[in-house]
PDB file of C-alpha atoms in Angstrom:
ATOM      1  CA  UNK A   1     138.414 129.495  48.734  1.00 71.00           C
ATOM      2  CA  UNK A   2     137.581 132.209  51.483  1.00 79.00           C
ATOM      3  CA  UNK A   3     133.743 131.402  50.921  1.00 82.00           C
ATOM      4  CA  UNK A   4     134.069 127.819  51.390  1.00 78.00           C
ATOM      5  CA  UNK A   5     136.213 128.427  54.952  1.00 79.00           C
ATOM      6  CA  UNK A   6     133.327 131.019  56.078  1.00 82.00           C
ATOM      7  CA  UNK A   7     130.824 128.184  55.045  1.00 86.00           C
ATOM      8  CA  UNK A   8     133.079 125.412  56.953  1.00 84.00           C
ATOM      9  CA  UNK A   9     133.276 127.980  60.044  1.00 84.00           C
ATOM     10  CA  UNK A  10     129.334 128.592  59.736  1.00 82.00           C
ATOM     11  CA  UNK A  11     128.700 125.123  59.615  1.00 85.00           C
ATOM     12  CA  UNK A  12     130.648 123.588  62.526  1.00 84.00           C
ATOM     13  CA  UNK A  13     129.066 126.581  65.051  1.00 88.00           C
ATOM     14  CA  UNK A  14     125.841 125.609  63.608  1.00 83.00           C
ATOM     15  CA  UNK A  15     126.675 121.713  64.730  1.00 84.00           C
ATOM     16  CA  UNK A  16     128.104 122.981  68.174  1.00 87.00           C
ATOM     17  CA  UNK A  17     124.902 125.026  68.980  1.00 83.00           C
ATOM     18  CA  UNK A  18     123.016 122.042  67.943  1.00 84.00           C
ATOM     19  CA  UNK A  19     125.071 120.161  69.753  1.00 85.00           C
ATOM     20  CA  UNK A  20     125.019 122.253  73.061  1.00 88.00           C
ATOM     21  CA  UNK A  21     121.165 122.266  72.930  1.00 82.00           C
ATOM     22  CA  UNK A  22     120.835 118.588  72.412  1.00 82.00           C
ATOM     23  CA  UNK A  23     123.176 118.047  74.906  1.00 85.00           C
ATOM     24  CA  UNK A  24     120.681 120.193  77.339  1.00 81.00           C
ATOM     25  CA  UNK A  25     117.697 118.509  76.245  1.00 79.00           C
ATOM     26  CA  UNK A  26     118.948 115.351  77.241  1.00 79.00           C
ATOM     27  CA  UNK A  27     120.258 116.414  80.530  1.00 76.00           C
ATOM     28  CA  UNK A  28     116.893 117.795  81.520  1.00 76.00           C
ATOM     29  CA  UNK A  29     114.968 114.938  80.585  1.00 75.00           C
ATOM     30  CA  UNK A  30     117.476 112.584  82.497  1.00 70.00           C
ATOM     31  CA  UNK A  31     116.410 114.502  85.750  1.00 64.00           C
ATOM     32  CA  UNK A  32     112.972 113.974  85.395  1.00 68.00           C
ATOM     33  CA  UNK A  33     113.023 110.451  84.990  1.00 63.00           C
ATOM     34  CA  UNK A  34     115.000 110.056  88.250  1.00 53.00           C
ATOM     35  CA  UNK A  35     113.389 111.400  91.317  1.00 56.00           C
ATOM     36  CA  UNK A  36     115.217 113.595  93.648  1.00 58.00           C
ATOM     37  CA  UNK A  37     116.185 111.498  97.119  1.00 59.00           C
ATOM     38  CA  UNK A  38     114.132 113.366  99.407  1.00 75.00           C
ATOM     39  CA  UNK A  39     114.290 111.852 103.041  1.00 78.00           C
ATOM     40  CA  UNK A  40     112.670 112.458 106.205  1.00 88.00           C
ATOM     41  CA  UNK A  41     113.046 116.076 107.887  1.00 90.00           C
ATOM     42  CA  UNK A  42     114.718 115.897 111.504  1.00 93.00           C
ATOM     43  CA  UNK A  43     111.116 117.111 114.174  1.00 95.00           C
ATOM     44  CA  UNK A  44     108.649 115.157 111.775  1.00 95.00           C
ATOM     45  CA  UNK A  45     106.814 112.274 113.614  1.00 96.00           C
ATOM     46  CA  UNK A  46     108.251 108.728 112.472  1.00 96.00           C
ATOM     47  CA  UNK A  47     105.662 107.235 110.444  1.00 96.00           C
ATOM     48  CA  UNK A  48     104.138 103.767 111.237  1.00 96.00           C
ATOM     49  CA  UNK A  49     104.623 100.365 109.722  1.00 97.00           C
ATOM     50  CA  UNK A  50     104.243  97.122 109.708  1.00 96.00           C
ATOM     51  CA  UNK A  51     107.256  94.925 109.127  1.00 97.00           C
ATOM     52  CA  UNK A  52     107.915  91.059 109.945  1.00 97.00           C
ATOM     53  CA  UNK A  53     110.623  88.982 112.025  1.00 95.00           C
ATOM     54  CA  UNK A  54     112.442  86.512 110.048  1.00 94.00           C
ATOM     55  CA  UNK A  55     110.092  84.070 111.420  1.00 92.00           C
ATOM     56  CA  UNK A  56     107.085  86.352 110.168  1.00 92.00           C
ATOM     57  CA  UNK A  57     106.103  87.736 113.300  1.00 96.00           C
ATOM     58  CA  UNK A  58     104.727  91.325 112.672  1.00 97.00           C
ATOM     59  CA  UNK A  59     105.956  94.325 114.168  1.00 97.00           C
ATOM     60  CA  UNK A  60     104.639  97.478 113.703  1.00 97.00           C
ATOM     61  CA  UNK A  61     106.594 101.119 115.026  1.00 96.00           C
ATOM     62  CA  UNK A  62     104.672 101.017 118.919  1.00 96.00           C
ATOM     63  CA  UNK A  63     107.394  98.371 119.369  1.00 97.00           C
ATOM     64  CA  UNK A  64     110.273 100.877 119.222  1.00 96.00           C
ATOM     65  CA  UNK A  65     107.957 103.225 120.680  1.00 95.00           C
ATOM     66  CA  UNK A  66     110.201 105.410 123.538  1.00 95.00           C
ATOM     67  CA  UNK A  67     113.425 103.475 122.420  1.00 95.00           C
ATOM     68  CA  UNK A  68     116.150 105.641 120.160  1.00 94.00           C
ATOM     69  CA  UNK A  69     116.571 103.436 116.942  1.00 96.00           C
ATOM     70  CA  UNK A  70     118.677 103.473 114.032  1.00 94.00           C
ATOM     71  CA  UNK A  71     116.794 101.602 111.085  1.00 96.00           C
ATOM     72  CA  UNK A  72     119.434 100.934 107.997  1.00 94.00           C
ATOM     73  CA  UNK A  73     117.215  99.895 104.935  1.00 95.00           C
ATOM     74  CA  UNK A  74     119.299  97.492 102.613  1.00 95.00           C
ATOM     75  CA  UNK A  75     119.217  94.819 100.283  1.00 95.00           C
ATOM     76  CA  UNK A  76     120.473  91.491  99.773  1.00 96.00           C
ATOM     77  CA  UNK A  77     121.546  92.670  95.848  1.00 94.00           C
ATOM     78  CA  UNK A  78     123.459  95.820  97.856  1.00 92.00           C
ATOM     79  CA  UNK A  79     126.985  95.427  97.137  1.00 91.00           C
ATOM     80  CA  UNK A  80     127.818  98.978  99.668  1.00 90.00           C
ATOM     81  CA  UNK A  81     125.590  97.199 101.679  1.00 91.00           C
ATOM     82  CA  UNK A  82     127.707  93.570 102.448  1.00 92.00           C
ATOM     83  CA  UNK A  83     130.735  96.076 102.860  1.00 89.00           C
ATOM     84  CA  UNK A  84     128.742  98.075 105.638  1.00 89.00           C
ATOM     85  CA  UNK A  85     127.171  95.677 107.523  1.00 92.00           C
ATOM     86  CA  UNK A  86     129.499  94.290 109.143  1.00 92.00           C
ATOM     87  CA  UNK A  87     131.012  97.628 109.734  1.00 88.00           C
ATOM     88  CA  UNK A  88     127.844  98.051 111.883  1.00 90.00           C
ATOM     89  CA  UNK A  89     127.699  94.954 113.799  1.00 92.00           C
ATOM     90  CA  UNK A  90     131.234  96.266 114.864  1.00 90.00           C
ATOM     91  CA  UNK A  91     129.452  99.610 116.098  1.00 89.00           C
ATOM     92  CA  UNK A  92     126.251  97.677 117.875  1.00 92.00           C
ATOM     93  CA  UNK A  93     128.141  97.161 121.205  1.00 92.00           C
ATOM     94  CA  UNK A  94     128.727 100.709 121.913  1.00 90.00           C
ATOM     95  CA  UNK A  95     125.368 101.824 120.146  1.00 90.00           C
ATOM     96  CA  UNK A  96     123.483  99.804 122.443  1.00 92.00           C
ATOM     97  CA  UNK A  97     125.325 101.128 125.511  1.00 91.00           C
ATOM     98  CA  UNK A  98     124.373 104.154 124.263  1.00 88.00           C
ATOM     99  CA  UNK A  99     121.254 103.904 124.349  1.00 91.00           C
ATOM    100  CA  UNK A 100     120.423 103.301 120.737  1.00 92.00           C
ATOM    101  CA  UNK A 101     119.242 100.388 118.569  1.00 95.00           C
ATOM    102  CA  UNK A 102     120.570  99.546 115.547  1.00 95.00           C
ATOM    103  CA  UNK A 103     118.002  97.660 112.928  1.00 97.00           C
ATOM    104  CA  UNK A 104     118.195  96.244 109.261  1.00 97.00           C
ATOM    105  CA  UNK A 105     115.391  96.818 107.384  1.00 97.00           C
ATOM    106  CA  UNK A 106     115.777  94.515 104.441  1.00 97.00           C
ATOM    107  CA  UNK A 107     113.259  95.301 101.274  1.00 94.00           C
ATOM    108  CA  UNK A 108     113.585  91.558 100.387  1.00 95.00           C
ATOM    109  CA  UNK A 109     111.716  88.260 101.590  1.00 93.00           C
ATOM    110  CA  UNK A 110     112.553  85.935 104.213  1.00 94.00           C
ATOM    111  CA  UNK A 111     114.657  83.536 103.091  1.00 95.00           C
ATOM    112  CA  UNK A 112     116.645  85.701 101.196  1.00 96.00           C
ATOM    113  CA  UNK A 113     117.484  88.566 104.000  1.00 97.00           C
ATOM    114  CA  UNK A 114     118.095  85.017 106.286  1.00 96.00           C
ATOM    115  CA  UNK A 115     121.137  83.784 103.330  1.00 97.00           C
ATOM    116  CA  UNK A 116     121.967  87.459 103.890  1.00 97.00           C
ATOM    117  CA  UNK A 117     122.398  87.805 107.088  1.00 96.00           C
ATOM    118  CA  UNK A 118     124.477  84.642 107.433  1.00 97.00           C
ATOM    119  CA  UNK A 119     127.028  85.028 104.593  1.00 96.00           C
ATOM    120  CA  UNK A 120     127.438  88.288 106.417  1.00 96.00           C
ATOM    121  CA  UNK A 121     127.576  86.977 109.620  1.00 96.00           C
ATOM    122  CA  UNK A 122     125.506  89.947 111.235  1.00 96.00           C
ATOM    123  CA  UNK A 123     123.615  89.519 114.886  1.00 95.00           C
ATOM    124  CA  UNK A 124     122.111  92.878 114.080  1.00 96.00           C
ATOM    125  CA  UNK A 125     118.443  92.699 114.494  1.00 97.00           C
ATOM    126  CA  UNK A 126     116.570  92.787 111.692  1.00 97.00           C
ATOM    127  CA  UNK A 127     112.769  93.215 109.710  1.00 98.00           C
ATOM    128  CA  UNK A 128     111.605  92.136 106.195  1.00 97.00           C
ATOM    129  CA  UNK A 129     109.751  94.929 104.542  1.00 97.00           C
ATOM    130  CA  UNK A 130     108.966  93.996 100.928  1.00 96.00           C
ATOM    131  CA  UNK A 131     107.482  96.610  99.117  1.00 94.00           C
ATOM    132  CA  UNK A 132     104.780  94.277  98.064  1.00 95.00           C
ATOM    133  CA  UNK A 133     103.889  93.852 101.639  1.00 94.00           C
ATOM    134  CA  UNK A 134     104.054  96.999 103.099  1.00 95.00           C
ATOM    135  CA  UNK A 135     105.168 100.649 102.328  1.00 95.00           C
ATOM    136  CA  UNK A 136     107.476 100.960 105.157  1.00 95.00           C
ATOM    137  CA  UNK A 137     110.438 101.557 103.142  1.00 93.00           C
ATOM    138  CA  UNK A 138     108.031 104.270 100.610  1.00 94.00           C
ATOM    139  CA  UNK A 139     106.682 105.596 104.012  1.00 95.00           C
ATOM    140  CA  UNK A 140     110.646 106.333 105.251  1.00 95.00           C
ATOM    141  CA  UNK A 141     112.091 107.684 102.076  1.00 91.00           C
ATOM    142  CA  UNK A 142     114.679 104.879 101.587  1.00 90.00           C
ATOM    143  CA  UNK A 143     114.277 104.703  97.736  1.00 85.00           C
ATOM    144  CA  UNK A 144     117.793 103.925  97.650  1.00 87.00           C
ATOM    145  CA  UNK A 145     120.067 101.558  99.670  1.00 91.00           C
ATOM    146  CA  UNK A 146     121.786 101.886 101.908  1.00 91.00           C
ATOM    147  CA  UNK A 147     119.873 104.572 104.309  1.00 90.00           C
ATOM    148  CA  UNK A 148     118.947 104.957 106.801  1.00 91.00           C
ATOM    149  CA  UNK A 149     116.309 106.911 109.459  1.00 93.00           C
ATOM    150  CA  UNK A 150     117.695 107.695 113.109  1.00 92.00           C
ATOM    151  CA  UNK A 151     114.496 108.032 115.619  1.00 96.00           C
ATOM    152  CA  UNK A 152     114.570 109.739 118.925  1.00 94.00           C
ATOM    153  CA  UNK A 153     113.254 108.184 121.744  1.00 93.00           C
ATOM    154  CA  UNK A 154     110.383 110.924 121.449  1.00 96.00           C
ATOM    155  CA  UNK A 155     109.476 109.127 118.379  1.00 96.00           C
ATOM    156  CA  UNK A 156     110.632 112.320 115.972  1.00 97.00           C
ATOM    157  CA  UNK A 157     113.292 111.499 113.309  1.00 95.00           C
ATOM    158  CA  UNK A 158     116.866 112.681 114.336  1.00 92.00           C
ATOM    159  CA  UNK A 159     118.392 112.584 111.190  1.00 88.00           C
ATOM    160  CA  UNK A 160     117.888 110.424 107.737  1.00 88.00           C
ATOM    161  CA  UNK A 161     119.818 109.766 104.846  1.00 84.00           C
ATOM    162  CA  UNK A 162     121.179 108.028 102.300  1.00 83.00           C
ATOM    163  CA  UNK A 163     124.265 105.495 102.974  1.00 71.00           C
ATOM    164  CA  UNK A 164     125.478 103.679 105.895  1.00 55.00           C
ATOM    165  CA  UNK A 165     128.453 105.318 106.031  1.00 60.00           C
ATOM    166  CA  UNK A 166     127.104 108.625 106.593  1.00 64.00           C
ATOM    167  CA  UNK A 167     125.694 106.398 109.720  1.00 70.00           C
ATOM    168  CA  UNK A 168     128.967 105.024 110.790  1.00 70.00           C
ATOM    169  CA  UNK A 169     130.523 108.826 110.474  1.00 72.00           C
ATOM    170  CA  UNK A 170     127.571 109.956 112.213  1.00 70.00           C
ATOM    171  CA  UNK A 171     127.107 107.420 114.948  1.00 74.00           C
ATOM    172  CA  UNK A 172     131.194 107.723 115.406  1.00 72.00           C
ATOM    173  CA  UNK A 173     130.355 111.699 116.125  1.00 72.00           C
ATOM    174  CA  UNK A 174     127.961 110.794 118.195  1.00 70.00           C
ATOM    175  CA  UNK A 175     129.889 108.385 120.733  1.00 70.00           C
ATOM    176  CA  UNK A 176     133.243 110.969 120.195  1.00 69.00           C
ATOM    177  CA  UNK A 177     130.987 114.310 120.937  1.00 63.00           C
ATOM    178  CA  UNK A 178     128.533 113.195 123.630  1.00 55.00           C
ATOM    179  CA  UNK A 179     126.061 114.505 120.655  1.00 49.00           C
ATOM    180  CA  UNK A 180     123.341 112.663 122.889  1.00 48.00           C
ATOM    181  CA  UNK A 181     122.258 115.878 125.066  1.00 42.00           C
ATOM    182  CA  UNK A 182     121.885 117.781 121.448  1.00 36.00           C
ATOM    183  CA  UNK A 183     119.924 115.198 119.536  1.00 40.00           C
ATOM    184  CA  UNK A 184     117.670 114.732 122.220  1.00 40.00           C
ATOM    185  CA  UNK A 185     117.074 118.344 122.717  1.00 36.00           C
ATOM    186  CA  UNK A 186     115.774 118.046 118.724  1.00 34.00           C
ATOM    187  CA  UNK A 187     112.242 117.475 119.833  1.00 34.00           C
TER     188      UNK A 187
END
């Protein structure tokens, strides 16, 4: 009877060391199939891209060029992104005033980011950058959205990240804190 327990006990550590490893395995081969959300570093040049007006004008970056803007990358299929948009459109008045633009960069077409736009009710300016048209959104590190890339009026990122609202918090700090003086001093 003893020998069967000390078998029993051998046998169920055997299945939780097998179990821890597996366990392990898996969790390192789930972080290399997602890659890590790496975004632009504050100082570093903004990169430059091509994007289109909802009537398919092109734009490209020397349009913002000396101008503080905000781009927020989202997506029609975004469900954090209908909640923060309109959050945003609340913040443009005293953005602007400020000094600094706010812009949705949608990674869809058209027509789409248009029925977007207007189920949200958003005046927020906006370009279309499908991936299949241009690597703006690869080129800015917004695998995810919503993000977003803050540019200084020197044409250096500010600050970048993932969610708009980190951007509300931080564009909140910024009006509360006069933060203006420091970011601009981030050259």
């Amino acid at each position: 009877m003893e020998n069967l327990l000390f078998i029993s006990s051998l046998f169920l550590w055997g299945l939780m060391v097998f179990n821890i490893l597996l366990t392990l395995g898996l969790a390192r081969r789930i972080s290399r199939q997602f890659p890590k959300m790496e975004s632009l570093k504050p100082g570093q040049p903004a990169p430059d891209f091509t994007a289109w007006t909802l009537d398919g004008e092109p734009v490209t970056r020397a349009a913002y060029a000396g101008k503080e803007t905000a781009f927020i990358f989202v997506s029609p299929t975004c469900g954090p992104c209908r909640e923060e948009v309109p959050k945003l459109d609340l913040l443009r008045p005293q953005a602007e005033a400020n000094g600094l633009l706010l812009v949705l960069v949608s990674g869809s077409g058209e027509e789409e980011t248009r029925k977007f736009l207007e189920e949200l009710g958003s005046t927020l300016p906006v370009l279309v950058a499908p991936p299949e048209r241009t690597s703006f959104m690869k080129d800015y590190k917004a695998m995810a959205t919503p993000s977003f890339c803050w540019i200084g009026h020197n044409g250096k990122v500010q600050r970048s990240g993932v969610g708009s609202f980190e951007l509300g918090d931080q564009l909140k700090n910024y009006f509360r804190n006069g933060e203006k003086e420091v970011m601009s001093k981030a050259k």
